[in-house]
Short mmCIF file of C-alpha atoms and ligand atoms in Angstrom, two decimals:
data_model
loop_
_atom_site.label_atom_id
_atom_site.label_comp_id
_atom_site.label_asym_id
_atom_site.label_seq_id
_atom_site.Cartn_x
_atom_site.Cartn_y
_atom_site.Cartn_z
CA UNK C 11 93.49 -0.70 120.34
CA UNK C 12 96.62 -1.96 122.09
CA UNK C 13 99.58 -0.30 120.47
CA UNK C 14 100.83 3.04 119.23
CA UNK C 15 101.43 1.76 115.70
CA UNK C 16 97.74 0.73 115.45
CA UNK C 17 96.52 4.23 116.31
CA UNK C 18 94.99 5.96 113.28
CA UNK C 19 93.66 9.14 114.85
CA UNK C 20 93.94 11.43 117.81
CA UNK C 21 91.21 9.54 119.66
CA UNK C 22 92.94 6.17 118.99
CA UNK C 23 96.04 7.77 120.42
CA UNK C 24 94.18 8.76 123.58
CA UNK C 25 92.92 5.25 124.20
CA UNK C 26 96.41 3.76 123.77
CA UNK C 27 97.67 6.45 126.11
CA UNK C 28 95.20 5.25 128.75
CA UNK C 29 96.85 1.81 128.76
CA UNK C 30 100.09 3.33 130.03
CA UNK C 31 99.16 6.57 131.72
CA UNK C 32 95.58 6.00 132.88
CA UNK C 33 94.62 5.67 136.59
CA UNK C 34 94.91 1.89 136.31
CA UNK C 35 97.48 2.03 133.53
CA UNK C 36 100.77 0.15 133.45
CA UNK C 37 102.96 3.01 134.59
CA UNK C 38 100.63 4.00 137.38
CA UNK C 39 100.54 0.40 138.64
CA UNK C 40 104.33 0.19 138.60
CA UNK C 41 104.58 3.42 140.58
CA UNK C 42 102.03 2.18 143.08
CA UNK C 43 104.00 -1.08 143.50
CA UNK C 44 107.22 0.76 144.31
CA UNK C 45 106.45 1.19 147.99
CA UNK C 46 106.36 -2.60 148.45
CA UNK C 47 109.91 -3.07 147.17
CA UNK C 48 113.15 -3.14 149.16
CA UNK C 49 114.97 0.21 148.99
CA UNK C 50 117.69 -0.78 146.45
CA UNK C 51 115.22 -2.34 144.03
CA UNK C 52 112.84 0.58 144.50
CA UNK C 53 115.53 2.95 143.19
CA UNK C 54 116.26 0.82 140.14
CA UNK C 55 112.63 0.20 139.20
CA UNK C 56 111.73 3.84 139.82
CA UNK C 57 114.51 5.07 137.50
CA UNK C 58 113.56 2.56 134.78
CA UNK C 59 109.89 3.56 135.06
CA UNK C 60 110.79 7.25 134.67
CA UNK C 61 112.94 6.56 131.62
CA UNK C 62 110.10 4.52 130.10
CA UNK C 63 107.64 7.38 130.78
CA UNK C 64 109.86 9.86 128.95
CA UNK C 65 110.32 7.59 125.95
CA UNK C 66 106.57 6.95 125.76
CA UNK C 67 105.68 10.61 126.08
CA UNK C 68 108.05 11.54 123.26
CA UNK C 69 106.57 8.81 121.05
CA UNK C 70 102.99 9.98 121.77
CA UNK C 71 103.90 13.63 121.09
CA UNK C 72 105.50 12.72 117.77
CA UNK C 73 102.41 10.77 116.67
CA UNK C 74 100.12 13.59 117.79
CA UNK C 75 102.11 16.12 115.74
CA UNK C 76 101.83 13.80 112.74
CA UNK C 77 98.02 13.56 113.06
CA UNK C 78 97.61 17.31 113.50
CA UNK C 79 99.77 18.05 110.45
CA UNK C 80 97.76 15.55 108.39
CA UNK C 81 94.53 17.14 109.57
CA UNK C 82 95.81 20.63 108.67
CA UNK C 83 96.74 19.48 105.17
CA UNK C 84 93.33 17.92 104.62
CA UNK C 85 91.63 21.09 105.81
CA UNK C 86 93.80 23.30 103.54
CA UNK C 87 93.23 21.00 100.57
CA UNK C 88 89.48 21.27 101.08
CA UNK C 89 89.78 25.05 101.09
CA UNK C 90 88.32 25.33 104.58
CA UNK C 91 89.80 28.74 105.30
CA UNK C 92 87.77 31.15 107.36
CA UNK C 93 87.75 34.21 105.15
CA UNK C 94 85.81 36.20 107.74
CA UNK C 95 88.77 36.26 110.12
CA UNK C 96 90.26 39.78 110.35
CA UNK C 97 93.43 40.15 108.26
CA UNK C 98 96.81 40.79 109.77
CA UNK C 99 97.91 44.26 108.68
CA UNK C 100 101.63 44.91 108.32
CA UNK C 101 102.63 47.81 110.60
CA UNK C 102 102.85 50.98 108.50
CA UNK C 103 106.21 52.75 108.65
CA UNK C 104 106.94 56.39 108.09
CA UNK C 105 109.87 58.56 107.13
CA UNK C 106 112.63 59.15 109.65
CA UNK C 107 112.26 62.54 111.40
CA UNK C 108 115.61 63.66 109.94
CA UNK C 109 114.58 62.75 106.39
CA UNK C 110 111.31 64.58 106.92
CA UNK C 111 112.90 67.72 108.29
CA UNK C 112 115.43 67.72 105.45
CA UNK C 113 112.66 67.28 102.86
CA UNK C 114 110.66 70.11 104.48
CA UNK C 115 113.66 72.48 104.38
CA UNK C 116 114.38 71.65 100.76
CA UNK C 117 110.72 72.02 99.81
CA UNK C 118 110.57 75.53 101.30
CA UNK C 119 113.58 76.63 99.24
CA UNK C 120 112.18 74.92 96.14
CA UNK C 121 109.05 77.02 96.55
CA UNK C 122 111.27 80.10 96.89
CA UNK C 123 112.88 79.40 93.50
CA UNK C 124 115.87 77.20 94.37
CA UNK C 125 116.50 73.95 92.53
CA UNK C 126 117.99 70.89 94.23
CA UNK C 127 121.51 69.58 93.60
CA UNK C 128 123.31 66.64 95.22
CA UNK C 129 127.02 65.86 95.51
CA UNK C 130 129.24 62.92 96.49
CA UNK C 131 129.81 62.05 100.16
CA UNK C 132 133.35 60.91 99.39
CA UNK C 133 134.86 64.17 98.22
CA UNK C 134 138.17 65.52 96.98
CA UNK C 135 140.19 67.85 99.18
CA UNK C 136 139.91 70.34 96.33
CA UNK C 137 136.11 70.64 96.55
CA UNK C 138 135.79 70.29 100.32
CA UNK C 139 138.58 72.76 101.19
CA UNK C 140 140.83 74.22 98.53
CA UNK C 141 138.31 75.74 96.14
CA UNK C 142 136.32 76.98 99.14
CA UNK C 143 139.33 79.14 99.96
CA UNK C 144 140.68 77.05 102.84
CA UNK C 145 144.43 77.50 102.15
CA UNK C 146 146.63 74.37 102.58
CA UNK C 147 147.68 73.99 106.24
CA UNK C 148 145.41 76.84 107.26
CA UNK C 149 144.03 76.32 110.80
CA UNK C 150 140.51 76.80 109.40
CA UNK C 151 140.75 73.21 108.17
CA UNK C 152 140.94 72.13 111.78
CA UNK C 153 137.57 73.73 112.46
CA UNK C 154 136.21 70.56 110.96
CA UNK C 155 137.87 67.39 112.20
CA UNK C 156 138.01 65.42 109.03
CA UNK C 157 137.74 61.70 108.26
CA UNK C 158 140.35 61.14 105.54
CA UNK C 159 139.92 58.07 103.37
CA UNK C 160 143.59 57.20 103.62
CA UNK C 161 145.38 59.29 106.28
CA UNK C 162 145.69 63.10 106.51
CA UNK C 163 147.74 63.39 103.31
CA UNK C 164 144.96 61.63 101.37
CA UNK C 165 143.25 63.53 98.60
CA UNK C 166 139.93 61.81 99.35
CA UNK C 167 137.86 62.44 102.45
CA UNK C 168 134.31 62.22 103.77
CA UNK C 169 132.90 65.66 103.09
CA UNK C 170 132.76 67.74 106.26
CA UNK C 171 130.00 69.98 104.90
CA UNK C 172 127.70 70.39 101.90
CA UNK C 173 129.55 73.51 100.70
CA UNK C 174 131.58 71.57 98.06
CA UNK C 175 128.31 71.35 96.09
CA UNK C 176 128.63 75.12 95.57
CA UNK C 177 131.88 74.55 93.67
CA UNK C 178 130.59 71.57 91.70
CA UNK C 179 127.47 73.51 90.68
CA UNK C 180 129.33 76.67 89.66
CA UNK C 181 131.84 74.59 87.67
CA UNK C 182 129.03 73.24 85.53
CA UNK C 183 126.61 76.16 85.24
CA UNK C 184 126.72 79.91 84.64
CA UNK C 185 124.80 82.57 86.61
CA UNK C 186 122.07 83.08 87.48
CA UNK C 187 122.15 80.03 89.80
CA UNK C 188 119.92 79.35 92.78
CA UNK C 189 120.52 75.98 94.38
CA UNK C 190 119.76 74.02 97.59
CA UNK C 191 121.91 71.01 98.35
CA UNK C 192 120.91 68.57 101.12
CA UNK C 193 122.98 65.64 102.32
CA UNK C 194 124.95 63.69 104.92
CA UNK C 195 128.26 65.09 106.17
CA UNK C 196 130.94 63.64 108.47
CA UNK C 197 133.20 64.90 111.24
CA UNK C 198 135.27 63.27 114.01
CA UNK C 199 133.00 64.47 116.78
CA UNK C 200 130.56 62.72 119.11
CA UNK C 201 128.57 63.89 122.16
CA UNK C 202 124.97 64.78 122.99
CA UNK C 203 124.82 67.54 120.39
CA UNK C 204 127.32 66.11 117.84
CA UNK C 205 127.14 62.95 115.78
CA UNK C 206 130.02 61.80 113.50
CA UNK C 207 127.49 61.63 110.65
CA UNK C 208 124.89 64.34 110.40
CA UNK C 209 123.01 66.29 107.74
CA UNK C 210 123.17 69.76 106.29
CA UNK C 211 121.28 71.80 103.77
CA UNK C 212 123.40 74.20 101.77
CA UNK C 213 121.99 76.99 99.68
CA UNK C 214 123.44 79.68 97.47
CA UNK C 215 122.59 82.13 94.75
CA UNK C 216 124.78 83.99 92.27
CA UNK C 217 123.63 86.71 89.91
CA UNK C 218 124.23 90.36 89.14
CA UNK C 219 123.41 92.68 92.04
CA UNK C 220 122.86 90.02 94.72
CA UNK C 221 123.29 91.68 98.12
CA UNK C 222 123.41 90.76 101.78
CA UNK C 223 119.87 92.03 102.25
CA UNK C 224 118.72 89.31 99.81
CA UNK C 225 120.03 86.59 102.09
CA UNK C 226 118.60 88.33 105.16
CA UNK C 227 115.18 88.51 103.56
CA UNK C 228 115.35 84.93 102.28
CA UNK C 229 116.38 83.45 105.62
CA UNK C 230 113.78 85.46 107.51
CA UNK C 231 111.13 84.09 105.16
CA UNK C 232 112.53 80.57 105.49
CA UNK C 233 112.40 80.68 109.30
CA UNK C 234 108.81 81.78 109.41
CA UNK C 235 107.84 79.04 106.94
CA UNK C 236 109.83 76.44 108.88
CA UNK C 237 108.77 77.36 112.40
CA UNK C 238 105.25 78.47 111.58
CA UNK C 239 105.36 82.08 112.72
CA UNK C 240 107.53 85.14 112.16
CA UNK C 241 110.43 84.72 114.57
CA UNK C 242 112.91 87.48 115.32
CA UNK C 243 116.32 86.69 113.75
CA UNK C 244 119.73 87.94 114.84
CA UNK C 245 122.72 88.12 112.47
CA UNK C 246 126.07 87.95 114.27
CA UNK C 247 129.39 88.63 112.49
CA UNK C 248 131.35 85.41 112.03
CA UNK C 249 134.03 83.84 109.87
CA UNK C 250 133.98 81.26 107.10
CA UNK C 251 136.81 81.01 104.57
CA UNK C 252 134.42 80.97 101.62
CA UNK C 253 132.23 83.95 102.55
CA UNK C 254 133.06 87.58 103.22
CA UNK C 255 131.40 89.08 105.14
CA UNK C 256 130.07 86.09 107.10
CA UNK C 257 127.37 85.79 109.73
CA UNK C 258 125.86 83.28 112.07
CA UNK C 259 122.12 83.47 112.41
CA UNK C 260 120.18 82.97 115.63
CA UNK C 261 116.43 82.67 116.00
CA UNK C 262 114.50 83.54 119.09
CA UNK C 263 114.51 80.43 121.29
CA UNK C 264 111.58 78.26 120.19
CA UNK C 265 111.43 76.65 123.64
CA UNK C 266 111.17 79.71 125.93
CA UNK C 267 110.21 82.42 123.42
CA UNK C 268 113.31 84.46 124.23
CA UNK C 269 112.99 84.55 128.00
CA UNK C 270 116.05 82.34 128.54
CA UNK C 271 116.01 78.61 129.33
CA UNK C 272 118.23 75.51 129.55
CA UNK C 273 118.14 74.89 125.79
CA UNK C 274 119.29 78.43 124.83
CA UNK C 275 121.59 78.54 127.87
CA UNK C 276 119.76 81.56 129.22
CA UNK C 277 120.46 83.75 126.17
CA UNK C 278 117.00 83.61 124.58
CA UNK C 279 118.64 82.86 121.17
CA UNK C 280 119.47 79.68 119.25
CA UNK C 281 122.07 79.49 116.51
CA UNK C 282 120.62 77.78 113.45
CA UNK C 283 122.82 78.54 110.45
CA UNK C 284 125.83 80.20 108.90
CA UNK C 285 125.74 82.49 105.89
CA UNK C 286 127.56 85.19 104.02
CA UNK C 287 128.47 86.74 100.70
CA UNK C 288 130.50 84.35 98.54
CA UNK C 289 134.16 85.37 98.70
CA UNK C 290 135.44 86.63 95.31
CA UNK C 291 138.39 84.27 95.80
CA UNK C 292 135.93 81.36 95.42
CA UNK C 293 134.68 82.78 92.12
CA UNK C 294 138.32 82.65 90.97
CA UNK C 295 138.24 78.83 91.23
CA UNK C 296 135.12 78.49 89.05
CA UNK C 297 135.83 81.21 86.57
CA UNK C 298 132.99 83.53 87.53
CA UNK C 299 133.79 87.23 86.99
CA UNK C 300 133.77 88.84 90.47
CA UNK C 301 133.32 92.28 88.93
CA UNK C 302 130.08 91.18 87.30
CA UNK C 303 128.60 88.75 89.82
CA UNK C 304 127.95 88.57 93.53
CA UNK C 305 126.38 85.75 95.51
CA UNK C 306 125.27 84.66 98.92
CA UNK C 307 125.52 81.26 100.56
CA UNK C 308 124.15 79.64 103.67
CA UNK C 309 124.37 76.29 105.42
CA UNK C 310 122.32 74.76 108.20
CA UNK C 311 122.34 71.61 110.33
CA UNK C 312 119.26 69.44 109.82
CA UNK C 313 119.51 67.61 113.18
CA UNK C 314 119.73 70.94 114.97
CA UNK C 315 116.53 72.13 113.30
CA UNK C 316 114.77 68.81 113.94
CA UNK C 317 115.80 68.97 117.61
CA UNK C 318 114.37 72.50 117.94
CA UNK C 319 111.25 71.60 116.07
CA UNK C 320 110.48 68.56 118.21
CA UNK C 321 112.07 69.67 121.51
CA UNK C 322 114.68 66.87 121.57
CA UNK C 323 117.77 67.30 123.72
CA UNK C 324 120.02 64.44 122.57
CA UNK C 325 121.06 64.08 118.92
CA UNK C 326 121.96 60.41 119.38
CA UNK C 327 118.28 59.48 119.73
CA UNK C 328 117.91 60.08 115.99
CA UNK C 329 120.46 57.40 115.13
CA UNK C 330 119.71 54.65 117.63
CA UNK C 331 116.58 53.72 115.68
CA UNK C 332 114.65 52.73 118.78
CA UNK C 333 111.06 52.36 117.55
CA UNK C 334 109.68 53.70 120.84
CA UNK C 335 111.38 57.00 119.92
CA UNK C 336 110.80 56.97 116.16
CA UNK C 337 107.10 56.10 116.40
CA UNK C 338 106.44 59.36 118.27
CA UNK C 339 106.77 61.29 115.00
N1 DAH E 420 129.88 74.95 105.69
C1 DAH E 420 129.67 75.58 106.97
C2 DAH E 420 129.84 74.55 108.09
O1 DAH E 420 129.71 73.41 107.83
C3 DAH E 420 128.28 76.15 107.05
C4 DAH E 420 128.15 77.33 106.17
C5 DAH E 420 128.43 78.56 106.65
C6 DAH E 420 127.77 77.19 104.85
C7 DAH E 420 128.32 79.70 105.87
C8 DAH E 420 127.66 78.31 104.04
C9 DAH E 420 127.95 79.54 104.57
O2 DAH E 420 127.30 78.23 102.77
O3 DAH E 420 127.82 80.65 103.78
O4 DAH E 420 130.11 74.90 109.19
#
């Protein structure tokens, strides 16, 4: 076996290799002879020998790869696969903590008799503001820094809350209605507790004789189902254009149990949602008789609830999709 082209197997290859690279092989002899040469010649011969070594090595590697590939094909063709080797399992994923929290909230209200409705994320000014009793140019619109599709005079915008689903639902159904509406919402706002895209769950009910105590009872029940034990709630007077009266609801801080800590800023309370009695002016937009019907509405931030539930201090962690974070859930 004298040449590379004669080699027919890996072991042929190794014997040809010996001719060049072995202890007494051609290249080794040349290297040994270098010391006997005058300095100028030594440089030239040394460089040529190195170039030859590289060329040869590449040629041997290419042949070796060829033999191995041929061997693999033969093995595969003969069906020589070791079926006793353990399989490679694909890593199992799971739902994002925000999706899960949102589904849990919706499921609690479903069990309490509310059906689910969705609405578009690109919304008309009419549904996002006007029919919710935000008058044109009223400063209340600035409570929610809005992404307009086409500048501030645009009629289309990214909905700033899930409340427009109230209007869309009432337009297409008559009382009694009991609906929860989850979804993504958008505002120009970004820091450790605000993300420009976040999620809300809206809920509302309209019927004869619906009162504020109905929403108090419902939300108290919701909080104990969500947080696993009966938590004291606090209703604080507030303002929303589409509810009158309006309230913001705090629960006892889930971190410190009401003693006061960094998360509740020492107050012992955490704000988790807004609610109120639907303003009769809103009923005017959907043709519900305000003398016959009353309704309550509420809206909550899903990230906020997920943060409380899992003790997470920075909302941005939910959206970076770092698996080291997500796989903790
Ligand atoms: N839409 C309000 C917001 O995004 C939240 C809200 C407050 C919804 C009171 C309601 C409500 O339905 O009654 O800030």
